[in-house]
Short mmCIF file of C-alpha atoms in Angstrom, two decimals:
data_model
loop_
_atom_site.label_atom_id
_atom_site.label_comp_id
_atom_site.label_asym_id
_atom_site.label_seq_id
_atom_site.Cartn_x
_atom_site.Cartn_y
_atom_site.Cartn_z
CA PRO A 2 -79.98 36.63 -5.52
CA ASP A 3 -82.04 33.87 -3.73
CA PRO A 4 -80.87 33.15 -0.24
CA GLN A 5 -78.37 30.23 -0.12
CA PRO A 6 -78.74 27.24 2.33
CA ILE A 7 -76.36 27.43 5.12
CA ALA A 8 -74.35 24.60 3.92
CA SER A 9 -73.20 26.46 0.75
CA VAL A 10 -72.48 29.68 3.09
CA MET A 11 -70.64 28.40 5.86
CA GLN A 12 -66.94 27.33 5.08
CA PRO A 13 -65.35 24.33 6.49
CA PRO A 14 -64.04 24.65 10.19
CA ARG A 15 -60.36 25.78 11.01
CA ASN A 16 -59.05 26.52 14.28
CA PRO A 17 -57.63 30.13 14.54
CA GLU A 18 -55.10 28.58 17.23
CA THR A 19 -53.55 26.22 14.66
CA ALA A 20 -54.22 27.86 11.35
CA ASP A 21 -51.01 28.75 9.37
CA HIS A 22 -50.89 32.35 8.86
CA THR A 23 -47.05 32.82 8.30
CA THR A 24 -47.43 34.30 4.89
CA ILE A 25 -49.19 37.50 5.17
CA PRO A 26 -49.10 40.11 7.87
CA VAL A 27 -52.31 40.67 9.53
CA PRO A 28 -53.49 43.67 11.72
CA PHE A 29 -54.17 42.92 15.39
CA ILE A 30 -58.14 43.10 15.66
CA SER A 31 -60.68 43.37 18.61
CA VAL A 32 -64.16 41.60 17.99
CA LEU A 33 -67.02 43.27 20.03
CA ALA A 34 -70.03 41.26 20.80
CA PRO A 35 -72.91 42.47 23.01
CA CYS A 36 -74.84 39.98 24.79
CA TYR A 37 -77.79 39.63 27.35
CA ASN A 38 -79.41 36.47 28.74
CA GLU A 39 -77.92 34.31 25.63
CA GLU A 40 -77.25 30.96 27.29
CA ARG A 41 -79.00 29.41 24.37
CA HIS A 42 -76.70 31.08 21.75
CA ILE A 43 -73.50 32.06 23.18
CA ALA A 44 -71.63 28.78 23.39
CA ALA A 45 -72.62 28.34 19.58
CA PHE A 46 -71.26 31.90 18.89
CA ILE A 47 -68.12 31.25 20.52
CA ASP A 48 -67.75 27.93 18.47
CA GLY A 49 -68.06 30.17 15.32
CA ILE A 50 -65.31 32.49 16.58
CA LEU A 51 -62.95 29.24 16.97
CA ARG A 52 -63.74 28.30 13.66
CA GLN A 53 -62.38 31.64 11.98
CA ASP A 54 -59.48 31.35 10.07
CA TYR A 55 -58.13 34.56 11.37
CA PRO A 56 -55.16 33.77 13.74
CA ALA A 57 -55.92 33.89 17.40
CA ALA A 58 -52.65 35.49 18.26
CA ARG A 59 -53.75 38.63 16.32
CA MET A 60 -57.12 38.94 17.72
CA GLU A 61 -59.06 39.67 20.96
CA VAL A 62 -62.63 38.67 21.48
CA LEU A 63 -64.64 41.01 23.77
CA LEU A 64 -68.12 39.68 24.96
CA ILE A 65 -69.76 42.36 26.60
CA ASP A 66 -72.47 41.30 28.97
CA GLY A 67 -75.72 43.43 29.83
CA MET A 68 -75.70 42.00 33.30
CA SER A 69 -77.12 38.77 32.33
CA THR A 70 -79.43 36.75 34.74
CA ASP A 71 -78.99 33.58 33.15
CA ARG A 72 -75.87 31.40 32.74
CA THR A 73 -74.45 33.78 29.89
CA ARG A 74 -71.37 35.12 31.95
CA GLU A 75 -70.74 31.36 33.45
CA ILE A 76 -70.29 29.99 29.87
CA ILE A 77 -67.98 33.15 28.72
CA ARG A 78 -65.90 32.60 31.69
CA GLY A 79 -65.79 28.75 30.96
CA CYS A 80 -64.59 29.54 27.44
CA SER A 81 -62.32 32.38 28.32
CA SER A 82 -60.36 29.90 30.81
CA LYS A 83 -59.74 27.56 27.68
CA HIS A 84 -58.86 30.67 25.09
CA ALA A 85 -56.91 33.57 26.45
CA PHE A 86 -57.95 35.74 23.58
CA ILE A 87 -61.84 35.67 24.89
CA ARG A 88 -62.55 38.04 27.31
CA LEU A 89 -65.82 39.13 29.34
CA LEU A 90 -66.68 42.51 29.80
CA GLU A 91 -69.53 43.59 32.14
CA ASN A 92 -71.80 46.52 30.93
CA ASP A 93 -73.88 47.57 33.78
CA ARG A 94 -75.57 50.30 31.63
CA ARG A 95 -77.09 47.29 29.64
CA PHE A 96 -77.80 48.54 26.26
CA VAL A 97 -76.17 47.71 23.16
CA PRO A 98 -74.54 51.33 22.25
CA HIS A 99 -73.09 51.48 25.76
CA ALA A 100 -71.67 48.02 25.21
CA LEU A 101 -70.03 48.93 21.92
CA ASN A 102 -68.40 52.20 23.52
CA LEU A 103 -67.23 50.11 26.62
CA GLY A 104 -65.74 47.62 24.03
CA ILE A 105 -64.17 50.18 22.07
CA ARG A 106 -62.41 51.96 25.16
CA SER A 107 -61.26 48.68 26.60
CA SER A 108 -59.93 47.12 23.27
CA SER A 109 -56.42 47.36 21.88
CA GLY A 110 -56.83 46.36 18.06
CA GLU A 111 -56.02 48.20 15.18
CA VAL A 112 -59.20 47.16 13.64
CA ILE A 113 -62.71 46.73 15.33
CA VAL A 114 -65.06 44.27 14.16
CA ARG A 115 -68.60 44.23 15.46
CA MET A 116 -70.62 40.97 15.56
CA ASP A 117 -73.81 39.89 16.73
CA VAL A 118 -74.49 36.60 18.85
CA HIS A 119 -77.78 35.54 17.18
CA SER A 120 -75.95 35.36 13.85
CA GLU A 121 -73.93 32.53 11.88
CA TYR A 122 -70.66 33.69 9.92
CA PRO A 123 -68.46 31.77 7.25
CA ALA A 124 -65.06 30.75 8.81
CA ASN A 125 -63.28 33.39 6.50
CA TYR A 126 -65.62 36.25 7.89
CA LEU A 127 -62.96 38.05 9.87
CA SER A 128 -60.31 37.85 7.22
CA ARG A 129 -62.48 38.69 4.48
CA LEU A 130 -63.72 41.75 5.99
CA VAL A 131 -60.40 42.99 7.65
CA SER A 132 -58.54 42.31 4.07
CA GLU A 133 -60.94 44.31 2.06
CA ARG A 134 -61.06 47.20 4.43
CA THR A 135 -57.30 47.43 3.93
CA ARG A 136 -57.45 47.00 0.25
CA LEU A 137 -60.18 49.49 -0.12
CA ASN A 138 -59.08 51.89 2.69
CA ALA A 139 -62.53 51.85 3.84
CA ASP A 140 -64.12 53.40 6.87
CA ASN A 141 -66.65 50.18 7.22
CA THR A 142 -66.80 46.76 5.65
CA GLY A 143 -69.85 44.64 6.15
CA GLY A 144 -71.22 41.36 4.41
CA VAL A 145 -74.84 40.38 3.09
CA TRP A 146 -77.77 39.02 5.50
CA ILE A 147 -79.34 35.79 4.53
CA MET A 148 -82.43 35.60 6.54
CA ARG A 149 -83.36 32.19 7.94
CA PRO A 150 -86.53 30.88 9.90
CA SER A 151 -86.10 30.62 13.70
CA GLY A 152 -88.13 27.42 13.54
CA SER A 153 -89.36 24.70 11.42
CA SER A 154 -93.17 25.80 11.02
CA LEU A 155 -94.91 27.48 8.31
CA LEU A 156 -95.28 30.61 10.40
CA SER A 157 -91.41 30.85 10.96
CA LEU A 158 -90.91 30.54 7.18
CA ALA A 159 -93.41 33.40 6.62
CA LEU A 160 -91.94 35.64 9.22
CA ALA A 161 -88.38 35.06 7.67
CA GLU A 162 -89.86 35.81 4.16
CA ALA A 163 -91.67 38.96 5.69
CA GLN A 164 -88.44 40.33 7.04
CA SER A 165 -86.28 39.52 3.77
CA SER A 166 -88.76 40.67 1.29
CA VAL A 167 -88.16 43.98 -0.49
CA PHE A 168 -91.65 44.63 -0.24
CA GLY A 169 -91.57 44.00 3.48
CA VAL A 170 -88.48 45.90 4.52
CA GLY A 171 -87.07 47.90 1.36
CA ASN A 172 -84.14 47.70 -0.96
CA ALA A 173 -81.17 47.98 1.21
CA ALA A 174 -78.49 46.33 -0.68
CA TYR A 175 -77.38 44.18 2.50
CA ARG A 176 -80.70 42.77 2.04
CA LYS A 177 -81.06 41.95 -1.28
CA GLY A 178 -77.60 41.29 -2.23
CA THR A 179 -75.44 42.65 -5.15
CA GLY A 180 -73.19 41.16 -7.77
CA LYS A 181 -69.97 42.86 -6.85
CA ILE A 182 -68.30 44.90 -4.31
CA ARG A 183 -69.81 48.32 -3.79
CA ARG A 184 -70.18 51.57 -1.65
CA VAL A 185 -73.50 51.62 0.20
CA ASP A 186 -74.93 53.59 2.96
CA THR A 187 -75.05 50.87 5.56
CA VAL A 188 -73.96 47.26 6.51
CA PRO A 189 -74.87 44.96 9.23
CA TYR A 190 -72.31 45.23 12.04
CA GLY A 191 -69.18 46.36 10.60
CA CYS A 192 -65.43 46.16 10.37
CA PHE A 193 -63.83 49.54 11.38
CA PRO A 194 -60.29 51.12 11.57
CA ARG A 195 -59.53 52.36 15.32
CA ASN A 196 -58.83 55.84 14.35
CA LEU A 197 -62.25 56.31 12.82
CA PHE A 198 -63.71 56.68 16.36
CA ASP A 199 -61.31 59.30 17.17
CA ARG A 200 -62.27 61.22 14.06
CA ILE A 201 -66.22 60.94 14.04
CA GLY A 202 -66.92 59.91 17.83
CA MET A 203 -68.51 56.76 19.27
CA PHE A 204 -71.64 55.26 18.83
CA ASP A 205 -74.45 57.29 20.09
CA GLU A 206 -75.65 56.08 23.29
CA ASP A 207 -79.37 57.95 22.99
CA LEU A 208 -79.97 55.36 20.16
CA LEU A 209 -81.08 51.72 21.82
CA ARG A 210 -81.97 51.10 18.06
CA ASN A 211 -80.62 52.24 14.75
CA GLN A 212 -77.07 53.00 16.41
CA ASP A 213 -75.56 51.42 13.31
CA ASP A 214 -77.52 53.18 10.92
CA GLU A 215 -76.55 56.47 12.10
CA PHE A 216 -73.08 55.55 12.78
CA ASN A 217 -72.78 54.55 8.95
CA ALA A 218 -74.54 57.74 8.01
CA ARG A 219 -72.00 59.80 9.95
CA ILE A 220 -69.19 57.84 7.97
CA ASN A 221 -70.80 58.98 4.98
CA GLN A 222 -71.38 62.59 6.11
CA ASN A 223 -67.74 62.96 7.09
CA GLY A 224 -66.36 62.12 3.71
CA GLY A 225 -65.88 58.26 4.60
CA SER A 226 -66.91 55.03 2.95
CA VAL A 227 -69.16 52.23 3.75
CA TRP A 228 -68.60 48.93 1.45
CA LEU A 229 -70.69 45.90 0.88
CA ILE A 230 -68.45 42.69 0.45
CA PRO A 231 -71.13 40.39 -1.18
CA ASP A 232 -69.43 36.96 -0.93
CA VAL A 233 -69.31 37.38 2.94
CA LYS A 234 -72.70 35.81 3.97
CA ILE A 235 -74.44 36.20 7.34
CA ILE A 236 -76.98 34.10 8.24
CA TYR A 237 -79.38 35.95 10.67
CA HIS A 238 -82.14 34.05 12.23
CA SER A 239 -85.55 35.75 11.89
CA ARG A 240 -87.71 37.06 14.79
CA PRO A 241 -89.74 33.82 16.10
CA THR A 242 -93.15 35.43 16.84
CA VAL A 243 -95.75 37.93 15.22
CA SER A 244 -95.45 40.11 18.24
CA SER A 245 -91.64 39.96 18.45
CA LEU A 246 -91.69 40.97 14.65
CA CYS A 247 -94.06 44.05 15.28
CA ARG A 248 -91.95 45.07 18.41
CA MET A 249 -88.91 45.39 16.30
CA PHE A 250 -90.09 47.16 13.41
CA TYR A 251 -92.01 49.65 16.21
CA GLN A 252 -88.63 50.11 17.84
CA TYR A 253 -86.54 50.67 14.83
CA ALA A 254 -89.06 53.31 13.62
CA PHE A 255 -89.58 55.11 17.00
CA PHE A 256 -85.96 55.97 16.97
CA LYS A 257 -85.75 57.09 13.22
CA PRO A 258 -86.86 60.64 13.87
CA LEU A 259 -84.10 60.92 16.65
CA VAL A 260 -81.55 59.75 14.13
CA ASN A 261 -82.59 62.43 11.42
CA LEU A 262 -82.32 65.09 14.15
CA LYS A 263 -79.01 63.98 15.07
CA LEU A 264 -77.82 63.94 11.31
CA LYS A 265 -79.68 67.11 10.24
CA ARG A 266 -81.10 64.95 7.31
CA PRO A 267 -83.02 61.78 6.90
CA ALA A 268 -80.71 58.67 6.85
CA THR A 269 -82.53 57.46 3.69
CA VAL A 270 -85.88 58.04 1.79
CA ARG A 271 -87.24 54.66 1.83
CA GLN A 272 -87.88 55.21 5.75
CA PHE A 273 -90.68 57.66 5.06
CA ILE A 274 -92.76 55.20 2.98
CA PRO A 275 -94.36 53.40 5.85
CA PRO A 276 -95.61 56.61 7.99
CA LEU A 277 -97.15 57.82 4.75
CA PHE A 278 -99.10 54.80 4.25
CA VAL A 279 -100.27 54.96 7.88
CA VAL A 280 -101.54 58.29 7.21
CA PHE A 281 -103.29 57.54 3.98
CA LEU A 282 -104.81 54.55 5.67
CA LEU A 283 -105.96 56.47 8.75
CA LEU A 284 -106.96 59.96 7.33
CA GLY A 285 -107.80 59.27 3.70
CA TRP A 286 -111.11 58.06 4.44
CA VAL A 287 -112.14 61.63 5.60
CA PRO A 288 -111.79 63.24 2.07
CA ALA A 289 -113.01 60.40 0.55
CA LEU A 290 -116.61 60.89 2.31
CA LEU A 291 -116.63 64.18 0.65
CA HIS A 292 -115.53 63.81 -2.95
CA PRO A 293 -115.88 61.03 -5.37
CA MET A 294 -112.40 61.47 -6.80
CA ALA A 295 -110.98 61.61 -3.30
CA ALA A 296 -112.80 58.28 -2.80
CA PHE A 297 -111.45 56.65 -5.90
CA VAL A 298 -107.79 57.60 -5.16
CA TYR A 299 -108.38 56.30 -1.47
CA ILE A 300 -109.72 52.89 -2.85
CA ALA A 301 -107.33 52.72 -5.62
CA GLY A 302 -104.37 53.28 -3.20
CA ILE A 303 -105.56 50.59 -0.91
CA CYS A 304 -105.84 48.24 -4.02
CA LEU A 305 -102.39 49.09 -5.10
CA TYR A 306 -100.99 48.12 -1.97
CA ALA A 307 -102.68 44.95 -1.74
CA ALA A 308 -101.65 43.73 -5.17
CA ALA A 309 -98.05 44.82 -4.28
CA GLY A 310 -98.24 42.63 -1.21
CA PHE A 311 -99.81 39.57 -3.20
CA VAL A 312 -97.06 39.85 -5.90
CA ALA A 313 -94.41 39.83 -3.21
CA THR A 314 -96.39 36.73 -1.75
CA ALA A 315 -96.47 35.17 -5.10
CA THR A 316 -92.72 35.44 -5.53
CA ALA A 317 -91.93 34.03 -2.01
CA VAL A 318 -94.39 31.16 -2.59
CA ARG A 319 -92.73 30.59 -6.25
CA ARG A 320 -89.14 30.55 -4.37
CA THR A 321 -90.03 28.37 -1.26
CA GLY A 322 -92.83 26.09 -2.98
CA LYS A 323 -95.07 26.69 0.09
CA VAL A 324 -98.51 27.85 -1.34
CA LEU A 325 -99.94 28.21 2.15
CA LEU A 326 -97.86 31.38 2.38
CA ILE A 327 -100.56 33.07 0.89
CA PHE A 328 -102.50 33.17 4.17
CA TYR A 329 -99.70 34.45 6.19
CA LEU A 330 -97.52 36.91 4.34
CA PRO A 331 -100.09 39.54 3.26
CA TRP A 332 -101.09 40.10 6.92
CA LEU A 333 -97.36 40.10 8.01
CA PHE A 334 -96.45 42.77 5.69
CA PHE A 335 -99.40 44.84 6.65
CA LEU A 336 -98.58 44.42 10.21
CA GLN A 337 -94.89 45.31 9.95
CA HIS A 338 -95.50 48.31 8.01
CA LEU A 339 -98.13 49.31 10.35
CA ALA A 340 -95.87 48.92 13.19
CA TYR A 341 -92.99 50.82 11.61
CA GLY A 342 -95.28 53.55 10.62
CA THR A 343 -97.07 53.81 13.87
CA GLY A 344 -93.45 53.76 15.76
CA TYR A 345 -92.18 56.59 13.63
CA TRP A 346 -95.04 59.05 14.26
CA ILE A 347 -94.71 58.35 17.83
CA GLY A 348 -90.97 59.14 17.69
CA ILE A 349 -91.94 62.54 15.98
CA VAL A 350 -94.08 63.36 18.94
CA GLU A 351 -91.38 62.22 21.34
CA PHE A 352 -88.31 63.87 19.87
CA VAL A 353 -89.53 66.35 17.27
CA LEU A 354 -92.80 67.85 19.15
CA LEU A 355 -91.90 67.26 22.82
CA LYS A 356 -88.09 67.83 22.07
CA ARG A 357 -87.27 64.79 24.52
CA ARG A 358 -84.36 62.30 24.48
CA TYR A 359 -83.98 58.83 25.35
CA ALA A 360 -82.30 59.48 28.57
CA THR A 361 -85.43 61.44 29.93
CA ILE A 362 -87.91 58.47 28.86
CA ALA A 363 -85.92 55.46 29.23
CA SER A 364 -87.85 54.66 32.58
CA SER A 365 -91.07 55.10 31.05
CA ARG A 366 -90.54 52.42 28.33
#
């Protein structure tokens, strides 16, 4: 389904400290939100928590700060002085998986809900995920990502389209949406029963990226279930620049081989497409110089890729009405595929051939 405008996704505000929840029993939950230098976003995120229809008496919100150098912690402390269920934790190891594990160890909820500071959530986000988790006896429930531009320029729109297109990022159900509640391989963020971490372990601290995908794959490997709740819409703001887009895809791909090694199998098949494309692009010209058939296959492959990119671009133009996207999207698709494919092969060298782990290379990256 086409992305919905924010106004149709976000629900009317309700204050969890005054909402009436006397008719239904609700589990005590712990909301975990890693953050670092988020003074521009943290107040809006906390305001979104206060708009939730989940009762404040039945939750705690742990904002886990990676030793911010801006006003993030000051803002959190100000909010926690007004709302007792909001707490600040300091993560001196700084990275997201360390923050999540610190939050889990410091929490007391029957249910753990991870949230991201850069996203916007409907007012029933917590209540829907928690209630569906209970009803389905699920190990994880999550919502659908609705990608939005980070700015008002045409480039910002193109970046958002590139990061939400099936051609650009694959056919993960949480990106393209679905018509019904269904089991999936992964969801963004997540809502977990606390005892899950006793059964399958915590988030992998070697993985500075992809820790969610690896954890969800581990759930499925251990006979658990991950469910997508399609009426729960998460507004996610796209990367604001071309360089940040390429860096994100490079980093995601860089850690994929390590994820595969830890799982002893690929998390998904679609992850191999960009690396194979990069090999085809960079090496396919060698046999093309030696044999006419190889040259035909090489040229045909490039033309097929370009045609698929223009079809995806035409789809975005038709949906948005912005014809000038044709000057942006084909190149953005190419750059993010190139970044992902390159990152994957460098990860192969680091983690498979050199048998290194992140702990040994963190200081060099």
